[in-house]
GROMACS .gro file of C-alpha atoms in nm:
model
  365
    1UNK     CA    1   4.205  -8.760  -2.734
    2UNK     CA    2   4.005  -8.919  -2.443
    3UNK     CA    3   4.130  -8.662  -2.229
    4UNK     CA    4   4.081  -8.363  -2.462
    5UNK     CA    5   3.707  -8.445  -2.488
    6UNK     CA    6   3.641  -8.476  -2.110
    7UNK     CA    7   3.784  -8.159  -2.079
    8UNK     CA    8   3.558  -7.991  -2.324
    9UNK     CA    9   3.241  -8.183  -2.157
   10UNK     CA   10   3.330  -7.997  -1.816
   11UNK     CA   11   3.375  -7.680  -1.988
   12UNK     CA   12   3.017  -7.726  -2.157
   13UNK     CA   13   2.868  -7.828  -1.786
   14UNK     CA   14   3.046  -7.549  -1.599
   15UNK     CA   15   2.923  -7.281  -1.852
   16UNK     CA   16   2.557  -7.442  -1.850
   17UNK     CA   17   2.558  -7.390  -1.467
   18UNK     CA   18   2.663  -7.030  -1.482
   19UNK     CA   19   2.412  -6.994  -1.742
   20UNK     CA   20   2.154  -7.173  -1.509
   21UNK     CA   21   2.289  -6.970  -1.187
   22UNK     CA   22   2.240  -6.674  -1.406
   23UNK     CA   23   1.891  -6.731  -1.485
   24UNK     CA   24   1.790  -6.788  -1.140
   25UNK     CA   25   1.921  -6.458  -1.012
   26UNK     CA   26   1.705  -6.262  -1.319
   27UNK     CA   27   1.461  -6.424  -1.243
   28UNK     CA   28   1.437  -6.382  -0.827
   29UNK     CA   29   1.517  -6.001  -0.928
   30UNK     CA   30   1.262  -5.967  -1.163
   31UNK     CA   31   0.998  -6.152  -0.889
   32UNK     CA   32   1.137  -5.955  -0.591
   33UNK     CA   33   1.030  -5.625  -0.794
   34UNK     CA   34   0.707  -5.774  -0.921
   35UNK     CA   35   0.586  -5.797  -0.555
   36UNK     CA   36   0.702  -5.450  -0.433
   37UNK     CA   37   0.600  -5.267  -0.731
   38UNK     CA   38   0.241  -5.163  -0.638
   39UNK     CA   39   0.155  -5.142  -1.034
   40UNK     CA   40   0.276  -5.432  -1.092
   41UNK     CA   41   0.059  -5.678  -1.314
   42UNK     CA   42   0.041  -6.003  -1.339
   43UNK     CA   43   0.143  -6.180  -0.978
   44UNK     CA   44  -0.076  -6.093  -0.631
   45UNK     CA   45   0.145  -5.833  -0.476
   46UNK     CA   46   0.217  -5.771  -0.129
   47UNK     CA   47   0.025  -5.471   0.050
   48UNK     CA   48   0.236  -5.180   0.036
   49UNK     CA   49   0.358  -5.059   0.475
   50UNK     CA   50   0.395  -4.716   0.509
   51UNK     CA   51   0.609  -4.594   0.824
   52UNK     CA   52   0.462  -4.400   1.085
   53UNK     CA   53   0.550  -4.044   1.093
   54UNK     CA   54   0.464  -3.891   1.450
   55UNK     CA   55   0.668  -3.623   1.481
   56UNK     CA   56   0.771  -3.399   1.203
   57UNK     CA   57   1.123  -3.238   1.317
   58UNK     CA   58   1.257  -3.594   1.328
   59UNK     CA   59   1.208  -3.593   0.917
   60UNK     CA   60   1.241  -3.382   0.661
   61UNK     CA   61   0.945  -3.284   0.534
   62UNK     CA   62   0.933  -3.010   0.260
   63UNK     CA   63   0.772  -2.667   0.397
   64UNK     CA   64   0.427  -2.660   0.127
   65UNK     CA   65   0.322  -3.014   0.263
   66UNK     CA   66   0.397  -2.958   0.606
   67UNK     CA   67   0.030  -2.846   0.689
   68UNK     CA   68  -0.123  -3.202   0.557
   69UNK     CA   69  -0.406  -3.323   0.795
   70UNK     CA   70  -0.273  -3.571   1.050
   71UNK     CA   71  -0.475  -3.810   0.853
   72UNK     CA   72  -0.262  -3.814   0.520
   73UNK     CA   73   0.039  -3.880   0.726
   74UNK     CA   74   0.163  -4.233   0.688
   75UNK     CA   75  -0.049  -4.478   0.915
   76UNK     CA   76   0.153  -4.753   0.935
   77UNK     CA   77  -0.115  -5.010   0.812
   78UNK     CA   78  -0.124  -5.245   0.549
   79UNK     CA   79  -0.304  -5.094   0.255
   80UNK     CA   80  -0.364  -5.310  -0.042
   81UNK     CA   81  -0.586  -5.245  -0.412
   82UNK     CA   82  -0.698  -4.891  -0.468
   83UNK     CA   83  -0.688  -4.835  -0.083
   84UNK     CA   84  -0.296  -4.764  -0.189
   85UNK     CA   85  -0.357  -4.438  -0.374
   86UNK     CA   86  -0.628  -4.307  -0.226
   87UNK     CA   87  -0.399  -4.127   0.059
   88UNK     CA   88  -0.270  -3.958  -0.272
   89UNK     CA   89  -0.551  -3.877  -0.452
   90UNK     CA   90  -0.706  -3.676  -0.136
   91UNK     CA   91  -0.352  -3.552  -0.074
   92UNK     CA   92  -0.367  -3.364  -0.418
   93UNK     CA   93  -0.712  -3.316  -0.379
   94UNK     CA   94  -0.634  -3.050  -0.066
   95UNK     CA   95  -0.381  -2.928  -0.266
   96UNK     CA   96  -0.521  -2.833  -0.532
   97UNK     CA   97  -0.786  -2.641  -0.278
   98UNK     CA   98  -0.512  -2.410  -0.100
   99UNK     CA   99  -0.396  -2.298  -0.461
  100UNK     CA  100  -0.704  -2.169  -0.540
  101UNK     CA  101  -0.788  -2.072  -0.223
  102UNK     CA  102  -0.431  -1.855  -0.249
  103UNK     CA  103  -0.595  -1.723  -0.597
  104UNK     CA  104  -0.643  -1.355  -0.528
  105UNK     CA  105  -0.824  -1.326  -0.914
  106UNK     CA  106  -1.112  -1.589  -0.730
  107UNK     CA  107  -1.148  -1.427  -0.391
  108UNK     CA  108  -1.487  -1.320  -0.397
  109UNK     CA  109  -1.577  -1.683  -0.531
  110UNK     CA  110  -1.352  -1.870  -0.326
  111UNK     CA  111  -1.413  -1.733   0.055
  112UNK     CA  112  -1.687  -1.668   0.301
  113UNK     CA  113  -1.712  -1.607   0.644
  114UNK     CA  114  -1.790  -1.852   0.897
  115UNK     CA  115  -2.095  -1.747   0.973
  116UNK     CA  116  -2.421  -1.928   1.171
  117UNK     CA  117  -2.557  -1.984   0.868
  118UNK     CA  118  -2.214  -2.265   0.782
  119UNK     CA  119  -2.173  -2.379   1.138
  120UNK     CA  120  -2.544  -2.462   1.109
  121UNK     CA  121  -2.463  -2.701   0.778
  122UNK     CA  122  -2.182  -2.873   1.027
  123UNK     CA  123  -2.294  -3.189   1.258
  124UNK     CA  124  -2.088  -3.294   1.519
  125UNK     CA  125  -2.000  -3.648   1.663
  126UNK     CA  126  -1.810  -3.582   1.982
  127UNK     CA  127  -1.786  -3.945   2.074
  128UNK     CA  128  -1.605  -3.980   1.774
  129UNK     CA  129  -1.420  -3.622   1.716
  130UNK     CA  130  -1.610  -3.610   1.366
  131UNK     CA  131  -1.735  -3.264   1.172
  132UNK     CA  132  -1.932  -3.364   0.893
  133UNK     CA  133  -2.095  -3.052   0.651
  134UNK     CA  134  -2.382  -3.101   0.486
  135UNK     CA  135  -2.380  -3.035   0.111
  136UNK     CA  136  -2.719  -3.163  -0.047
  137UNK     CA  137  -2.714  -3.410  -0.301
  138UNK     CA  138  -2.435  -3.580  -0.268
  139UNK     CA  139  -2.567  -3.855  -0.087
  140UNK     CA  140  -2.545  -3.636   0.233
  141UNK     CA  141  -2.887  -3.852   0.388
  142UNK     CA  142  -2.641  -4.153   0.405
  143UNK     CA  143  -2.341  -4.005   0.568
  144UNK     CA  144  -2.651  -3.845   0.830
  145UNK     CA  145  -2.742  -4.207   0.871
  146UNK     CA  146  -2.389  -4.326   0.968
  147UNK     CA  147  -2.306  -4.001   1.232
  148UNK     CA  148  -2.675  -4.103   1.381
  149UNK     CA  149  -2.561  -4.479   1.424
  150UNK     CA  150  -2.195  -4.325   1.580
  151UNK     CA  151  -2.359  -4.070   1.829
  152UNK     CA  152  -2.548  -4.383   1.944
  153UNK     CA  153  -2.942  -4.296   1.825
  154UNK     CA  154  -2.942  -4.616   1.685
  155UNK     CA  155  -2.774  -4.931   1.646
  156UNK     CA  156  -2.761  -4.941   1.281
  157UNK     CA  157  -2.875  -4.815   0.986
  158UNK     CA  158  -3.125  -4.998   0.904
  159UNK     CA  159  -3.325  -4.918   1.192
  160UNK     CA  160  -3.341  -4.579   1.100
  161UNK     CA  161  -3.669  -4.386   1.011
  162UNK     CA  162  -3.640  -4.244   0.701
  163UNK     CA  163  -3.880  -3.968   0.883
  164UNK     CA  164  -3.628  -3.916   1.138
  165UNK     CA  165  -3.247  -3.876   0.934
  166UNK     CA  166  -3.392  -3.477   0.830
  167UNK     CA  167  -3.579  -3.431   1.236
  168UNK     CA  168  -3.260  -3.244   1.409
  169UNK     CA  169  -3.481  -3.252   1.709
  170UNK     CA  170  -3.515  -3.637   1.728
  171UNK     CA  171  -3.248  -3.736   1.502
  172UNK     CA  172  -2.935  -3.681   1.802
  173UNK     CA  173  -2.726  -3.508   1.576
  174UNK     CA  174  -2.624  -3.119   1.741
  175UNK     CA  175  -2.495  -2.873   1.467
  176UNK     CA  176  -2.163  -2.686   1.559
  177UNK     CA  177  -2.355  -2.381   1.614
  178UNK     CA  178  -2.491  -2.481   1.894
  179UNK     CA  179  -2.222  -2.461   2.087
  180UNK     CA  180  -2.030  -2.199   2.254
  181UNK     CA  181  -1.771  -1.989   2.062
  182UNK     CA  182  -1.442  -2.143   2.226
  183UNK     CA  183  -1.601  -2.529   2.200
  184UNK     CA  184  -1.665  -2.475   1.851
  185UNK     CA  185  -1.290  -2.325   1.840
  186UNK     CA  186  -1.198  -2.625   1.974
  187UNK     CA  187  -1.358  -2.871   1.732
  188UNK     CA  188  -1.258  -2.682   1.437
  189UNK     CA  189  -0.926  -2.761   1.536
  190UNK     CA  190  -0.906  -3.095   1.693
  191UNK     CA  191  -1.192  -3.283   1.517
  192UNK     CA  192  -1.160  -3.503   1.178
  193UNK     CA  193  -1.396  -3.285   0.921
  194UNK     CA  194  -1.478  -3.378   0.589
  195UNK     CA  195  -1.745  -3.323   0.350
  196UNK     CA  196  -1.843  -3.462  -0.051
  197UNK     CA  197  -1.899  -3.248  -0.354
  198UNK     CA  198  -2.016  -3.339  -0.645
  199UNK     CA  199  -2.008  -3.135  -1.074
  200UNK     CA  200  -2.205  -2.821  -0.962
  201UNK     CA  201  -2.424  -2.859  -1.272
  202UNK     CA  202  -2.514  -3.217  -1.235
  203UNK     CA  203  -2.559  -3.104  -0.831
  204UNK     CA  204  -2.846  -2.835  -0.973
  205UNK     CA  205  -3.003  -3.032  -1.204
  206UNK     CA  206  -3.053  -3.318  -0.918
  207UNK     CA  207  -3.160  -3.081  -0.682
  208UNK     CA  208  -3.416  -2.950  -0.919
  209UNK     CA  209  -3.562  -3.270  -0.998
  210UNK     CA  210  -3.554  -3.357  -0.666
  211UNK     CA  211  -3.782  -3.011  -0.496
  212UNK     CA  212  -3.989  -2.928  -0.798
  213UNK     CA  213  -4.026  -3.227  -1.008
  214UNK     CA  214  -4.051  -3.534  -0.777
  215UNK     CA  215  -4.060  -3.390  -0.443
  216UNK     CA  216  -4.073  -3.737  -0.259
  217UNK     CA  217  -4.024  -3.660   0.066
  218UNK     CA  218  -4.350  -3.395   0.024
  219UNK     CA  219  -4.232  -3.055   0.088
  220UNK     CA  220  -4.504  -2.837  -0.061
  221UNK     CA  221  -4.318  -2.512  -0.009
  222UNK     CA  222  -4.081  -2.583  -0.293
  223UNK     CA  223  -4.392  -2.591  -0.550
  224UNK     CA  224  -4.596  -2.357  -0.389
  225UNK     CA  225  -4.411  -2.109  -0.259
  226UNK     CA  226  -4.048  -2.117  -0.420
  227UNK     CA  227  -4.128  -2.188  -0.794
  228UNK     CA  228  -4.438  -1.908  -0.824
  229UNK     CA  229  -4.161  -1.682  -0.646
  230UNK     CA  230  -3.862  -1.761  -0.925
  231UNK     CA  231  -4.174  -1.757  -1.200
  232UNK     CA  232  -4.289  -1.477  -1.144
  233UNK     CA  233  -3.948  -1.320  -1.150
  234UNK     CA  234  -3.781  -1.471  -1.410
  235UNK     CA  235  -3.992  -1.636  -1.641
  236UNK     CA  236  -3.975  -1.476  -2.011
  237UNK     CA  237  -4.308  -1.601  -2.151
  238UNK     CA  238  -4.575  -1.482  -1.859
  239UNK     CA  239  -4.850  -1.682  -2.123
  240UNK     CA  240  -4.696  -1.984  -2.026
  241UNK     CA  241  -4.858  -2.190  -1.761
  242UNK     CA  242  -4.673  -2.475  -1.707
  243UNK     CA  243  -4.478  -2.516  -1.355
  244UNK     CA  244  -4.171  -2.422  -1.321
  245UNK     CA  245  -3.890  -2.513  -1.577
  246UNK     CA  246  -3.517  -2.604  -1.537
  247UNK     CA  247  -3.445  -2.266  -1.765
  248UNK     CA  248  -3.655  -2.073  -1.533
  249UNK     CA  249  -3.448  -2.198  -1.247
  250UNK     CA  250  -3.117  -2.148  -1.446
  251UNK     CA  251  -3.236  -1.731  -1.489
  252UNK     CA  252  -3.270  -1.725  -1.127
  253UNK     CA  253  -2.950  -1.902  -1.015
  254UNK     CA  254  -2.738  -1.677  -1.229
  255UNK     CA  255  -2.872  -1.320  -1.145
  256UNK     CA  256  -2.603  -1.170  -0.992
  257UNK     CA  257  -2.894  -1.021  -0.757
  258UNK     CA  258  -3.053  -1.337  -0.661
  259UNK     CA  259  -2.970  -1.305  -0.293
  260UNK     CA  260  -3.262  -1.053  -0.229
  261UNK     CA  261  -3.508  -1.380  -0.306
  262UNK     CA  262  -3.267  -1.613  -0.153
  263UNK     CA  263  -3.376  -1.396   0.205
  264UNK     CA  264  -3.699  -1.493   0.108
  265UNK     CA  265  -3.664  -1.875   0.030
  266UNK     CA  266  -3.474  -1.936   0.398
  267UNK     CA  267  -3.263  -2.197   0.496
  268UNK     CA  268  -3.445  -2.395   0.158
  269UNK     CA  269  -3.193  -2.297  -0.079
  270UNK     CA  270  -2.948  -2.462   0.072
  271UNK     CA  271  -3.004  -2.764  -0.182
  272UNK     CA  272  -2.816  -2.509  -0.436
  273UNK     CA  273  -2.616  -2.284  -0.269
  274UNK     CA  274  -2.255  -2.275  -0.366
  275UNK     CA  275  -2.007  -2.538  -0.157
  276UNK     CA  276  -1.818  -2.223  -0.117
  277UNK     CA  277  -2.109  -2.078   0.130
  278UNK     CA  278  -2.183  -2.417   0.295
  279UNK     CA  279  -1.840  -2.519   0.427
  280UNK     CA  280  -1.627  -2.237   0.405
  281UNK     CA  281  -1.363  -2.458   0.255
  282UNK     CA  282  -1.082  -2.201   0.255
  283UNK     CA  283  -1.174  -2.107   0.602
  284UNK     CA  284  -1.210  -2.422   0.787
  285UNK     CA  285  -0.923  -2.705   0.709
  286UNK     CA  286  -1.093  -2.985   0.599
  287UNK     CA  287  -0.919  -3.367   0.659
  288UNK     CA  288  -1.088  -3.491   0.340
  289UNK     CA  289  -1.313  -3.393   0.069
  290UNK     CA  290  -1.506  -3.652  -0.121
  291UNK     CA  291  -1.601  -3.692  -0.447
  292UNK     CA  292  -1.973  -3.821  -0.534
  293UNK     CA  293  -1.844  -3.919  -0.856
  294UNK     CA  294  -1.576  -4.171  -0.684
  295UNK     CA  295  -1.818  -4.236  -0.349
  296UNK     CA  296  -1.746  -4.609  -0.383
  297UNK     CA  297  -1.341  -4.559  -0.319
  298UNK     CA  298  -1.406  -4.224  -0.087
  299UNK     CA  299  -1.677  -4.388   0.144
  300UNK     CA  300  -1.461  -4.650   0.255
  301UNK     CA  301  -1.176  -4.425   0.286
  302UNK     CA  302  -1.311  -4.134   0.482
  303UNK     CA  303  -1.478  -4.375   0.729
  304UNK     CA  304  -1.090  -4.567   0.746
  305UNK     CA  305  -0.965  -4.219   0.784
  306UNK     CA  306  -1.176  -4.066   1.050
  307UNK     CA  307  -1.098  -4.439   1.251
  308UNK     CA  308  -1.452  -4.554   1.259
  309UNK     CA  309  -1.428  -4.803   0.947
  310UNK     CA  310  -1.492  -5.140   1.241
  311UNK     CA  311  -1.773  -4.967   1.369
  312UNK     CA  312  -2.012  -4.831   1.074
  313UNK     CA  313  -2.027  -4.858   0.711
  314UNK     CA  314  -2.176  -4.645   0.437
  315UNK     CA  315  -2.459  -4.776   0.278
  316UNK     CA  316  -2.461  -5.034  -0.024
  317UNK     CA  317  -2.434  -4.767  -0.319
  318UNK     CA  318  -2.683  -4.888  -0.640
  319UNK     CA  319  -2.459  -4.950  -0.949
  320UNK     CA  320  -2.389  -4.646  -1.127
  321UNK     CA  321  -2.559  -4.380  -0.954
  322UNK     CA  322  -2.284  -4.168  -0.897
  323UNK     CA  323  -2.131  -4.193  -1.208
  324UNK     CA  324  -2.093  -3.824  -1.416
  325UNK     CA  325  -2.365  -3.772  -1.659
  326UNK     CA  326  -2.259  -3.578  -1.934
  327UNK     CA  327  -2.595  -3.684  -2.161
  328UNK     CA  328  -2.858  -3.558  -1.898
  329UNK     CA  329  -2.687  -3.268  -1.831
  330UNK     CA  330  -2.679  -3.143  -2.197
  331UNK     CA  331  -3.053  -3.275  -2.245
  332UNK     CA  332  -3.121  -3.013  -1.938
  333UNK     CA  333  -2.898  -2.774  -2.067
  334UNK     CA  334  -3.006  -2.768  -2.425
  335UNK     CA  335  -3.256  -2.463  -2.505
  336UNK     CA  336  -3.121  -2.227  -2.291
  337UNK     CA  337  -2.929  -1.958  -2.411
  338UNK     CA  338  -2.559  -1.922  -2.386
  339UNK     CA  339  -2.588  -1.540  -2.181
  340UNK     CA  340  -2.759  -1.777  -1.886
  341UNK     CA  341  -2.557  -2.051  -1.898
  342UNK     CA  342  -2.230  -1.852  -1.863
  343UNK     CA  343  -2.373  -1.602  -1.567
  344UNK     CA  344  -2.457  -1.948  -1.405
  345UNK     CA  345  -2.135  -2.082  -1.419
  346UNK     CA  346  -1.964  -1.763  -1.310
  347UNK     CA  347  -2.188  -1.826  -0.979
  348UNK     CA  348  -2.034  -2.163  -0.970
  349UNK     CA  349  -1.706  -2.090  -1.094
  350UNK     CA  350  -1.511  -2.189  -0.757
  351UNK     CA  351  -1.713  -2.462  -0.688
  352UNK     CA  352  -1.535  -2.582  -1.055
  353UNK     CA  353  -1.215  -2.469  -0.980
  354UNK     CA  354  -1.173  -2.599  -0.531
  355UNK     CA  355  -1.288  -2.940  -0.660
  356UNK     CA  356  -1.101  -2.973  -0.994
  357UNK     CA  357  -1.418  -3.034  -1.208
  358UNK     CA  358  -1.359  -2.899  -1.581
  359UNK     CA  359  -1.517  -2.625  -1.695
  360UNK     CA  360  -1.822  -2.754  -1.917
  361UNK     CA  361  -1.712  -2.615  -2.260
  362UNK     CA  362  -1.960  -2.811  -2.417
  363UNK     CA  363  -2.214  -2.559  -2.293
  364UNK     CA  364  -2.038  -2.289  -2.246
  365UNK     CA  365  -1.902  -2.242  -2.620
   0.00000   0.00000   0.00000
């Protein structure tokens, strides 16, 4: 009897250590892919380490990716937090950009030449093998400040004029165009190039308030000369004396004929031109285009990216100033007619559709 129940008392302990042993292995499993899972929850995870890739015929890689920037290849440094999928988001970002650049039905809306009139938007850091266009309004003063601090105008930021970031004549920053056609040749191909966009409507409506209802860096010309112009031209009620209104504006950007008082205007209206006829996107191969919208995780990135993140950074952003506005643009928005609205966005159109921003159905329908 003695005997009998010893037995069954090692039985018991040898199944409670498999049980135990068991347990331990779930649970170092489970742990093991806690930390490699990069949406994992819960525990601090390791940074993700992505391989280099230097030479593309020693992998496969399929043929419609092939043409990635260098920059979207695998670094090989640690990445950690959001700094994980950003290579991804930008990755689909440029993808999405060839598709409709490949879109015969958006040609005419889609592609421009690259004329003097785009490599005059581009400034060039040679020290640095950066092209940054200029697209106003999307916080384009700020990335001016940080190529001024690169091509070694200033020490920092902060010592900036404010007078100085817009002087191209004290400001050290050359434009592509000035430089002869095989150097420029040269850059476009060799040189890390990026550029932000922002919603085209919220873009207008910011650029509006901006030249014609604040004006604070005092440029006259857009009050004096450029609204009487679009007034005079487009305004329905010629009683009405009040200065010039967002709808008035609207009328103007959405004649298909606008360009014969765009000749007139000058390099101004480059604060709402399309992105289309600033940077040539489907012409020039951009390394990364930024979002104004998601500046807080695309500043950081593009200045990683371009290899200058230990020697610059982008200005403190103020809380939720880039965030999309949906309210303020339907305030602007609301009064004017459905006919203007839709010949603006067909303007705008591929602006939308390069960037991915939805078509605003709210105003449109």
């Amino acid at each position: 009897w003695l005997t009998s129940d010893n037995m069954h008392h090692q039985w018991l302990l040898l199944a409670a250590c498999f049980w135990v042993v068991f347990m331990f292995m779930v649970a170092s499993k489970f742990i093991t892919l806690t930390f490699k899972d990069p949406d994992g929850y819960g525990a601090k995870q390791e940074p993700l380490i992505l391989t280099a890739v230097t030479k593309v015929e020693e992998v496969h890689v399929p043929e419609e990716k092939q043409n990635w920037p260098e920059v979207f290849q695998p670094t090989g440094k640690a990445l950690s937090g959001n700094l994980i999928r950003q290579p991804l988001v930008h990755m689909e970002r440029l993808e999405l950009l060839r598709n409709v650049c490949r879109d015969t039905a958006l040609r005419d809306l889609s592609h421009t030449t690259v004329s003097k009139f785009v490599l005059d938007r581009i400034f060039v850091c040679d020290k640095h093998k950066i092209l940054f266009c200029q697209t106003p309004k999307v916080g384009n003063t700020q990335w001016k400040k940080v190529l001024i601090v690169l091509n070694g105008a200033f020490s920092s930021i902060e010592e900036i004029p404010e007078n100085i970031v817009h002087d191209h004549e004290k400001n050290g920053l050359p434009r592509l165009s000035s430089f002869s056609d095989s150097e420029i040749k040269k850059r476009l191909n060799l040189y890390f190039k990026f550029f932000i966009v922002r919603d085209p409507f919220e873009r207008l409506i910011s650029a509006f308030k901006d030249k014609f209802v604040h004006n604070p860096r005092f440029e006259p010309w857009y009050r004096h000369e450029i609204a009487p112009g679009i007034i005079r031209k487009y305004r329905k009620n010629r009683t009405e004396t009040k200065g010039l209104q967002f709808e008035d504006f609207v009328r103007y950007l959405g004649d298909p004929n606008h360009r014969w008082l765009d000749v007139q205007f000058g390099d101004h209206i480059i604060h709402w031109v399309t992105y289309v006829e600033l940077c040539a996107p489907c012409e020039i191969t951009y390394s990364v285009i930024g979002h104004h919208e998601t500046l807080e995780d695309d500043a950081p990135y593009i200045l990683k990216a371009a290899g200058i993140d230990h020697l610059v950074s982008y200005p403190t952003i103020p809380p939720g100033i880039t965030v999309y506005n949906r309210t303020k643009v339907e305030r602007y928005f609301s009064g004017i007619s459905k006919r203007d609205i839709r010949r603006l966005y067909a303007r705008f159109e591929g602006d939308f559709k390069l960037f991915g921003y939805r078509e605003p159905d709210f105003l449109l329908n």
